[in-house]
Amino acid sequence: QVQLAESGGGFAQDGGSLRLSCKATTTSFSSYAIGWVRQVPGLERRFVAAIGADGTKYYADFAKGRFTISRDNTKNTVWLQMNSLKPEDSTDYYCIAGESAWRLSQYQYKYWGQGTQVTVSN
């Protein structure tokens, strides 16, 4: 019942910024928690950030102070503003959706998008 489409990935310099977007196709966007996970090279998929229907936010430790998640229910869109990017942030980022931000932080989600690639270099 939810289709997710990510955009905004690309290239950035070490210390630079990117803003990822996740647009959802659903009639009940405001009732969903939306978040982001990333596939770290050579490692398991890792939770990045999530925002609930009530605005509650969760961040992975590596994202705190650098990444900011926000949403606009009138646009069915969630953004992930990524600042102070590092080469280790280079990977594919996926938008996810579920029933609460807390559950998303625990890797409990029902929907995910196709991903958008981020590459950070010197």
Coordinates of C-alpha atoms in Angstrom, one line a residue:
Q1 CA 0.0 0.0 0.0
V2 CA 3.1 2.3 0.0
Q3 CA 5.5 2.9 -2.8
L4 CA 8.7 4.7 -2.1
A5 CA 11.0 6.6 -4.5
E6 CA 14.3 8.0 -3.4
S7 CA 16.3 10.7 -5.1
G8 CA 19.1 13.2 -4.4
G9 CA 22.0 10.8 -4.3
G10 CA 25.2 11.6 -6.2
F11 CA 28.7 12.8 -5.6
A12 CA 30.0 15.0 -2.8
Q13 CA 33.3 16.2 -1.5
D14 CA 34.7 15.1 1.9
G15 CA 32.9 17.5 4.3
G16 CA 30.3 18.4 1.8
S17 CA 26.5 18.0 1.9
L18 CA 23.7 16.1 0.1
R19 CA 19.9 16.1 0.6
L20 CA 18.1 12.9 -0.1
S21 CA 14.4 12.8 -0.8
C22 CA 11.8 10.1 -0.3
K23 CA 8.5 10.5 -2.0
A24 CA 5.7 8.1 -1.0
T25 CA 2.7 7.1 -3.1
T26 CA -0.1 6.3 -0.6
T27 CA -3.4 7.7 0.5
S28 CA -2.4 7.7 4.2
F29 CA 1.2 9.1 4.3
S30 CA 0.6 11.0 7.5
S31 CA 0.0 7.7 9.4
Y32 CA 3.4 6.1 8.5
A33 CA 6.8 6.4 10.0
I34 CA 9.4 6.9 7.4
G35 CA 13.1 6.4 7.7
W36 CA 16.4 5.5 6.0
V37 CA 18.8 2.6 6.1
R38 CA 22.1 2.2 4.3
Q39 CA 24.1 -0.7 3.0
V40 CA 27.6 -0.3 4.3
P41 CA 30.2 -1.8 2.0
G42 CA 31.2 -5.3 3.3
L43 CA 28.8 -5.0 6.2
E44 CA 25.1 -5.5 7.0
R45 CA 22.5 -2.9 6.3
R46 CA 22.5 -0.2 9.0
F47 CA 19.7 2.0 10.3
V48 CA 20.4 5.7 9.7
A49 CA 17.4 7.8 10.8
A50 CA 13.6 7.7 11.1
I51 CA 10.7 10.1 11.8
G52 CA 7.3 9.2 13.1
A53 CA 3.9 10.4 12.2
D54 CA 4.0 12.6 15.3
G55 CA 7.5 14.0 14.5
T56 CA 9.4 11.8 16.8
K57 CA 13.0 11.2 15.5
Y58 CA 15.6 8.6 15.9
Y59 CA 19.2 8.7 14.7
A60 CA 22.0 6.2 14.5
D61 CA 25.0 7.4 16.5
F62 CA 27.1 8.0 13.4
A63 CA 24.3 10.3 12.1
K64 CA 23.8 12.5 15.2
G65 CA 25.0 16.0 14.7
R66 CA 25.5 15.5 11.0
F67 CA 22.2 14.2 9.5
T68 CA 18.7 15.7 9.9
I69 CA 15.5 14.0 9.0
S70 CA 12.3 15.9 8.3
R71 CA 8.9 15.4 6.6
D72 CA 6.1 17.3 5.0
N73 CA 2.8 15.4 5.0
T74 CA 1.3 17.8 2.5
K75 CA 3.9 16.7 0.0
N76 CA 4.2 13.0 1.0
T77 CA 7.9 13.6 1.3
V78 CA 10.7 12.9 3.8
W79 CA 14.1 14.4 3.5
L80 CA 17.5 13.4 4.8
Q81 CA 19.9 16.4 5.0
M82 CA 23.4 15.0 5.2
N83 CA 26.2 17.4 6.2
S84 CA 29.9 16.9 7.0
L85 CA 29.9 13.9 4.8
K86 CA 32.8 11.4 5.1
P87 CA 34.1 8.8 2.6
E88 CA 32.6 6.1 4.9
D89 CA 29.1 7.5 4.2
S90 CA 29.5 6.2 0.6
T91 CA 26.9 3.5 -0.1
D92 CA 23.4 3.0 -1.2
Y93 CA 20.6 4.6 0.8
Y94 CA 17.1 3.2 1.0
C95 CA 13.9 4.8 2.2
I96 CA 11.8 2.6 4.5
A97 CA 8.3 2.8 5.9
G98 CA 6.5 1.2 8.9
E99 CA 4.2 1.8 11.7
S100 CA 6.5 3.7 14.1
A101 CA 9.8 5.4 14.1
W102 CA 11.0 3.2 17.0
R103 CA 10.2 0.0 15.0
L104 CA 12.1 1.4 12.0
S105 CA 15.1 1.9 14.2
Q106 CA 14.8 -1.7 15.2
Y107 CA 14.8 -2.8 11.5
Q108 CA 11.1 -3.5 11.6
Y109 CA 9.7 -2.1 8.4
K110 CA 7.3 -3.3 5.7
Y111 CA 8.2 -1.2 2.7
W112 CA 11.4 0.0 1.0
G113 CA 12.4 1.8 -2.1
Q114 CA 14.9 1.0 -4.8
G115 CA 17.7 3.1 -3.3
T116 CA 19.9 6.0 -4.3
Q117 CA 23.7 5.9 -4.3
V118 CA 25.9 8.3 -2.4
T119 CA 29.6 8.7 -3.2
V120 CA 31.9 10.9 -1.0
S121 CA 35.5 11.4 -2.1
N122 CA 38.4 13.7 -1.3

